[in-house]
């Protein structure tokens, strides 16, 4: 369970940093969506997928023909526990005692996207958290998130986020370092570098 909690916190961290970047760029809707996703994850729910718009409809309604709340939670927990390995849709359906076809229809009605895309999104969210909180190489992160290699990771990341992992990481690290420096040394925008002799 501690490993699961640390993974969730990495994803929450990535969501909050994305919210800060959207807020910095003046995108209040995007910032709210990322904050809502982070809060949902802290509450132990799979949470809504972050899109350009937010939803203020209150408690989640179960769509007709969709997964129930307990099924969604069980599914999210199973996927999150196995992100570093291979996740097969047939196994997910079996874990809920459903046929593959019924599972795929119910999943799409509940989450608004096919299961394979949702799983890829979860892998990318975990990777974002790892990129922001560790100094691991992109190939190490790719393998720890269940991607076959770094090029597979880069293609999936670009398809999901719209940037390469390297440029996304550099942009976020630059924004974080600039903000930390600004808080530590008001009026300064460049970090102070102390050279060792």
mmCIF file of C-alpha atoms in Angstrom:
data_model
loop_
_atom_site.group_PDB
_atom_site.id
_atom_site.type_symbol
_atom_site.label_atom_id
_atom_site.label_comp_id
_atom_site.label_asym_id
_atom_site.label_seq_id
_atom_site.Cartn_x
_atom_site.Cartn_y
_atom_site.Cartn_z
ATOM 1 C CA UNK A 1 0.000 0.000 0.000
ATOM 2 C CA UNK A 2 2.808 2.560 0.683
ATOM 3 C CA UNK A 3 4.034 2.178 -2.918
ATOM 4 C CA UNK A 4 0.506 2.842 -4.172
ATOM 5 C CA UNK A 5 0.254 5.945 -1.999
ATOM 6 C CA UNK A 6 3.567 7.342 -3.223
ATOM 7 C CA UNK A 7 2.505 6.792 -6.842
ATOM 8 C CA UNK A 8 -0.764 8.607 -6.204
ATOM 9 C CA UNK A 9 1.106 11.494 -4.618
ATOM 10 C CA UNK A 10 3.396 11.734 -7.641
ATOM 11 C CA UNK A 11 0.383 11.999 -9.931
ATOM 12 C CA UNK A 12 -1.279 14.549 -7.620
ATOM 13 C CA UNK A 13 1.952 16.576 -7.613
ATOM 14 C CA UNK A 14 2.043 16.550 -11.401
ATOM 15 C CA UNK A 15 -1.604 17.633 -11.566
ATOM 16 C CA UNK A 16 -1.013 20.540 -9.170
ATOM 17 C CA UNK A 17 2.064 21.697 -11.073
ATOM 18 C CA UNK A 18 0.086 21.543 -14.316
ATOM 19 C CA UNK A 19 -2.624 23.615 -12.594
ATOM 20 C CA UNK A 20 -0.020 26.210 -11.600
ATOM 21 C CA UNK A 21 1.314 26.352 -15.159
ATOM 22 C CA UNK A 22 -2.200 26.819 -16.549
ATOM 23 C CA UNK A 23 -2.918 29.527 -13.963
ATOM 24 C CA UNK A 24 0.352 31.273 -14.838
ATOM 25 C CA UNK A 25 -0.713 31.273 -18.497
ATOM 26 C CA UNK A 26 -4.132 32.725 -17.603
ATOM 27 C CA UNK A 27 -6.092 29.509 -18.262
ATOM 28 C CA UNK A 28 -8.368 29.366 -15.213
ATOM 29 C CA UNK A 29 -10.525 26.552 -16.640
ATOM 30 C CA UNK A 30 -7.477 24.340 -17.222
ATOM 31 C CA UNK A 31 -6.147 25.142 -13.750
ATOM 32 C CA UNK A 32 -9.483 24.218 -12.149
ATOM 33 C CA UNK A 33 -9.627 20.968 -14.118
ATOM 34 C CA UNK A 34 -6.176 19.881 -12.932
ATOM 35 C CA UNK A 35 -6.989 20.846 -9.333
ATOM 36 C CA UNK A 36 -10.267 18.884 -9.525
ATOM 37 C CA UNK A 37 -8.337 15.857 -10.792
ATOM 38 C CA UNK A 38 -5.821 16.165 -7.929
ATOM 39 C CA UNK A 39 -8.579 16.501 -5.307
ATOM 40 C CA UNK A 40 -10.444 13.496 -6.738
ATOM 41 C CA UNK A 41 -7.288 11.413 -6.557
ATOM 42 C CA UNK A 42 -6.658 12.490 -2.959
ATOM 43 C CA UNK A 43 -10.223 11.396 -2.162
ATOM 44 C CA UNK A 44 -9.427 7.964 -3.597
ATOM 45 C CA UNK A 45 -11.529 8.309 -6.745
ATOM 46 C CA UNK A 46 -10.294 7.789 -10.286
ATOM 47 C CA UNK A 47 -11.364 11.359 -10.946
ATOM 48 C CA UNK A 48 -12.461 13.052 -14.115
ATOM 49 C CA UNK A 49 -10.173 13.170 -17.102
ATOM 50 C CA UNK A 50 -8.622 16.595 -17.481
ATOM 51 C CA UNK A 51 -9.966 18.346 -20.541
ATOM 52 C CA UNK A 52 -10.256 21.956 -21.546
ATOM 53 C CA UNK A 53 -13.501 22.356 -19.611
ATOM 54 C CA UNK A 54 -14.461 21.602 -16.044
ATOM 55 C CA UNK A 55 -17.674 20.150 -14.739
ATOM 56 C CA UNK A 56 -19.503 21.625 -11.768
ATOM 57 C CA UNK A 57 -22.231 18.991 -11.563
ATOM 58 C CA UNK A 58 -21.470 17.760 -8.040
ATOM 59 C CA UNK A 59 -21.392 14.039 -7.217
ATOM 60 C CA UNK A 60 -20.626 11.747 -10.127
ATOM 61 C CA UNK A 61 -23.714 10.184 -11.672
ATOM 62 C CA UNK A 62 -23.460 6.610 -12.910
ATOM 63 C CA UNK A 63 -24.301 6.665 -16.605
ATOM 64 C CA UNK A 64 -26.814 4.121 -17.847
ATOM 65 C CA UNK A 65 -24.890 0.989 -18.729
ATOM 66 C CA UNK A 66 -21.726 2.268 -17.025
ATOM 67 C CA UNK A 67 -19.613 0.959 -14.183
ATOM 68 C CA UNK A 68 -20.747 1.479 -10.601
ATOM 69 C CA UNK A 69 -18.638 3.519 -8.185
ATOM 70 C CA UNK A 70 -17.180 0.450 -6.473
ATOM 71 C CA UNK A 71 -16.294 -1.083 -9.843
ATOM 72 C CA UNK A 72 -14.572 2.138 -10.923
ATOM 73 C CA UNK A 73 -12.574 2.278 -7.688
ATOM 74 C CA UNK A 74 -11.574 -1.394 -7.909
ATOM 75 C CA UNK A 75 -10.558 -0.956 -11.531
ATOM 76 C CA UNK A 76 -8.508 2.191 -10.823
ATOM 77 C CA UNK A 77 -6.755 0.483 -7.907
ATOM 78 C CA UNK A 78 -5.926 -2.556 -10.042
ATOM 79 C CA UNK A 79 -4.585 -0.434 -12.906
ATOM 80 C CA UNK A 80 -2.541 1.806 -10.606
ATOM 81 C CA UNK A 81 -1.018 -1.207 -8.851
ATOM 82 C CA UNK A 82 0.047 -2.709 -12.189
ATOM 83 C CA UNK A 83 1.148 0.348 -14.204
ATOM 84 C CA UNK A 84 4.723 -0.883 -14.442
ATOM 85 C CA UNK A 85 3.658 -4.131 -16.125
ATOM 86 C CA UNK A 86 1.392 -5.299 -18.900
ATOM 87 C CA UNK A 87 -2.309 -4.604 -18.389
ATOM 88 C CA UNK A 88 -4.669 -6.702 -20.495
ATOM 89 C CA UNK A 89 -8.265 -5.600 -21.072
ATOM 90 C CA UNK A 90 -9.418 -9.226 -20.811
ATOM 91 C CA UNK A 91 -7.982 -9.408 -17.275
ATOM 92 C CA UNK A 92 -9.669 -6.139 -16.286
ATOM 93 C CA UNK A 93 -13.012 -7.465 -17.525
ATOM 94 C CA UNK A 94 -12.473 -10.725 -15.650
ATOM 95 C CA UNK A 95 -11.676 -8.835 -12.421
ATOM 96 C CA UNK A 96 -15.189 -7.342 -12.597
ATOM 97 C CA UNK A 97 -16.753 -10.618 -13.795
ATOM 98 C CA UNK A 98 -17.812 -9.134 -17.150
ATOM 99 C CA UNK A 99 -17.397 -10.133 -20.751
ATOM 100 C CA UNK A 100 -14.817 -8.115 -22.680
ATOM 101 C CA UNK A 101 -17.445 -6.491 -24.910
ATOM 102 C CA UNK A 102 -19.689 -5.492 -22.009
ATOM 103 C CA UNK A 103 -16.694 -4.221 -20.049
ATOM 104 C CA UNK A 104 -15.470 -2.061 -22.944
ATOM 105 C CA UNK A 105 -18.913 -0.486 -23.464
ATOM 106 C CA UNK A 106 -19.431 0.130 -19.724
ATOM 107 C CA UNK A 107 -15.919 1.521 -19.356
ATOM 108 C CA UNK A 108 -16.364 3.978 -22.208
ATOM 109 C CA UNK A 109 -19.718 5.150 -20.845
ATOM 110 C CA UNK A 110 -18.195 5.685 -17.409
ATOM 111 C CA UNK A 111 -14.850 7.267 -18.288
ATOM 112 C CA UNK A 112 -15.658 8.758 -21.696
ATOM 113 C CA UNK A 113 -12.806 6.971 -23.485
ATOM 114 C CA UNK A 114 -11.650 3.439 -24.270
ATOM 115 C CA UNK A 115 -9.804 1.557 -21.516
ATOM 116 C CA UNK A 116 -6.491 1.400 -23.411
ATOM 117 C CA UNK A 117 -6.426 5.204 -23.777
ATOM 118 C CA UNK A 118 -7.339 5.686 -20.110
ATOM 119 C CA UNK A 119 -4.558 3.311 -19.064
ATOM 120 C CA UNK A 120 -2.092 5.212 -21.264
ATOM 121 C CA UNK A 121 -3.267 8.459 -19.614
ATOM 122 C CA UNK A 122 -2.627 6.960 -16.159
ATOM 123 C CA UNK A 123 0.871 5.864 -17.234
ATOM 124 C CA UNK A 124 1.622 9.355 -18.545
ATOM 125 C CA UNK A 125 0.376 10.940 -15.302
ATOM 126 C CA UNK A 126 2.672 8.666 -13.293
ATOM 127 C CA UNK A 127 5.553 9.537 -15.627
ATOM 128 C CA UNK A 128 4.873 13.245 -15.171
ATOM 129 C CA UNK A 129 5.062 12.838 -11.414
ATOM 130 C CA UNK A 130 8.325 10.915 -11.695
ATOM 131 C CA UNK A 131 9.811 13.465 -14.102
ATOM 132 C CA UNK A 132 9.069 16.290 -11.667
ATOM 133 C CA UNK A 133 10.155 14.597 -8.465
ATOM 134 C CA UNK A 134 13.100 12.421 -9.481
ATOM 135 C CA UNK A 135 16.277 12.811 -11.469
ATOM 136 C CA UNK A 136 15.737 9.491 -13.262
ATOM 137 C CA UNK A 137 16.427 9.364 -16.977
ATOM 138 C CA UNK A 138 13.512 9.295 -19.395
ATOM 139 C CA UNK A 139 14.307 5.705 -20.366
ATOM 140 C CA UNK A 140 14.173 4.622 -16.696
ATOM 141 C CA UNK A 141 10.879 6.451 -16.246
ATOM 142 C CA UNK A 142 9.514 4.857 -19.416
ATOM 143 C CA UNK A 143 10.288 1.361 -18.144
ATOM 144 C CA UNK A 144 8.906 2.053 -14.659
ATOM 145 C CA UNK A 145 5.633 3.238 -16.226
ATOM 146 C CA UNK A 146 5.145 0.097 -18.295
ATOM 147 C CA UNK A 147 6.314 1.464 -21.649
ATOM 148 C CA UNK A 148 8.405 -0.865 -23.790
ATOM 149 C CA UNK A 149 11.170 1.693 -24.440
ATOM 150 C CA UNK A 150 11.868 5.417 -24.535
ATOM 151 C CA UNK A 151 10.640 5.906 -28.111
ATOM 152 C CA UNK A 152 7.305 4.255 -27.228
ATOM 153 C CA UNK A 153 7.125 6.536 -24.204
ATOM 154 C CA UNK A 154 7.921 9.630 -26.287
ATOM 155 C CA UNK A 155 5.256 8.807 -28.890
ATOM 156 C CA UNK A 156 2.613 8.138 -26.237
ATOM 157 C CA UNK A 157 3.568 11.217 -24.228
ATOM 158 C CA UNK A 158 3.456 13.490 -27.280
ATOM 159 C CA UNK A 159 0.082 12.050 -28.329
ATOM 160 C CA UNK A 160 -1.365 12.631 -24.853
ATOM 161 C CA UNK A 161 0.308 15.861 -23.687
ATOM 162 C CA UNK A 162 1.279 17.536 -26.960
ATOM 163 C CA UNK A 163 4.983 17.881 -26.125
ATOM 164 C CA UNK A 164 7.939 15.563 -25.909
ATOM 165 C CA UNK A 165 8.794 14.353 -22.395
ATOM 166 C CA UNK A 166 12.137 16.171 -22.502
ATOM 167 C CA UNK A 167 10.641 19.567 -23.391
ATOM 168 C CA UNK A 168 7.777 19.088 -20.914
ATOM 169 C CA UNK A 169 10.234 18.269 -18.126
ATOM 170 C CA UNK A 170 12.536 21.193 -18.978
ATOM 171 C CA UNK A 171 9.632 23.664 -19.058
ATOM 172 C CA UNK A 172 8.266 22.501 -15.696
ATOM 173 C CA UNK A 173 11.653 22.340 -13.985
ATOM 174 C CA UNK A 174 12.432 25.851 -15.234
ATOM 175 C CA UNK A 175 9.106 27.163 -13.920
ATOM 176 C CA UNK A 176 9.567 25.450 -10.555
ATOM 177 C CA UNK A 177 13.151 26.674 -10.121
ATOM 178 C CA UNK A 178 12.169 30.214 -11.121
ATOM 179 C CA UNK A 179 9.288 30.259 -8.629
ATOM 180 C CA UNK A 180 11.409 28.816 -5.791
ATOM 181 C CA UNK A 181 14.116 31.391 -6.475
ATOM 182 C CA UNK A 182 11.542 34.191 -6.566
ATOM 183 C CA UNK A 183 10.137 33.061 -3.201
ATOM 184 C CA UNK A 184 13.587 32.713 -1.648
ATOM 185 C CA UNK A 185 15.048 35.908 -3.139
ATOM 186 C CA UNK A 186 12.255 38.380 -3.955
ATOM 187 C CA UNK A 187 13.058 40.549 -6.965
ATOM 188 C CA UNK A 188 15.461 38.001 -8.393
ATOM 189 C CA UNK A 189 14.469 35.944 -11.428
ATOM 190 C CA UNK A 190 17.739 34.108 -11.991
ATOM 191 C CA UNK A 191 18.926 31.468 -9.524
ATOM 192 C CA UNK A 192 22.072 32.195 -7.598
ATOM 193 C CA UNK A 193 24.796 29.740 -8.578
ATOM 194 C CA UNK A 194 27.666 29.134 -6.205
ATOM 195 C CA UNK A 195 30.663 27.654 -7.944
ATOM 196 C CA UNK A 196 32.825 25.178 -6.068
ATOM 197 C CA UNK A 197 36.566 25.732 -6.228
#
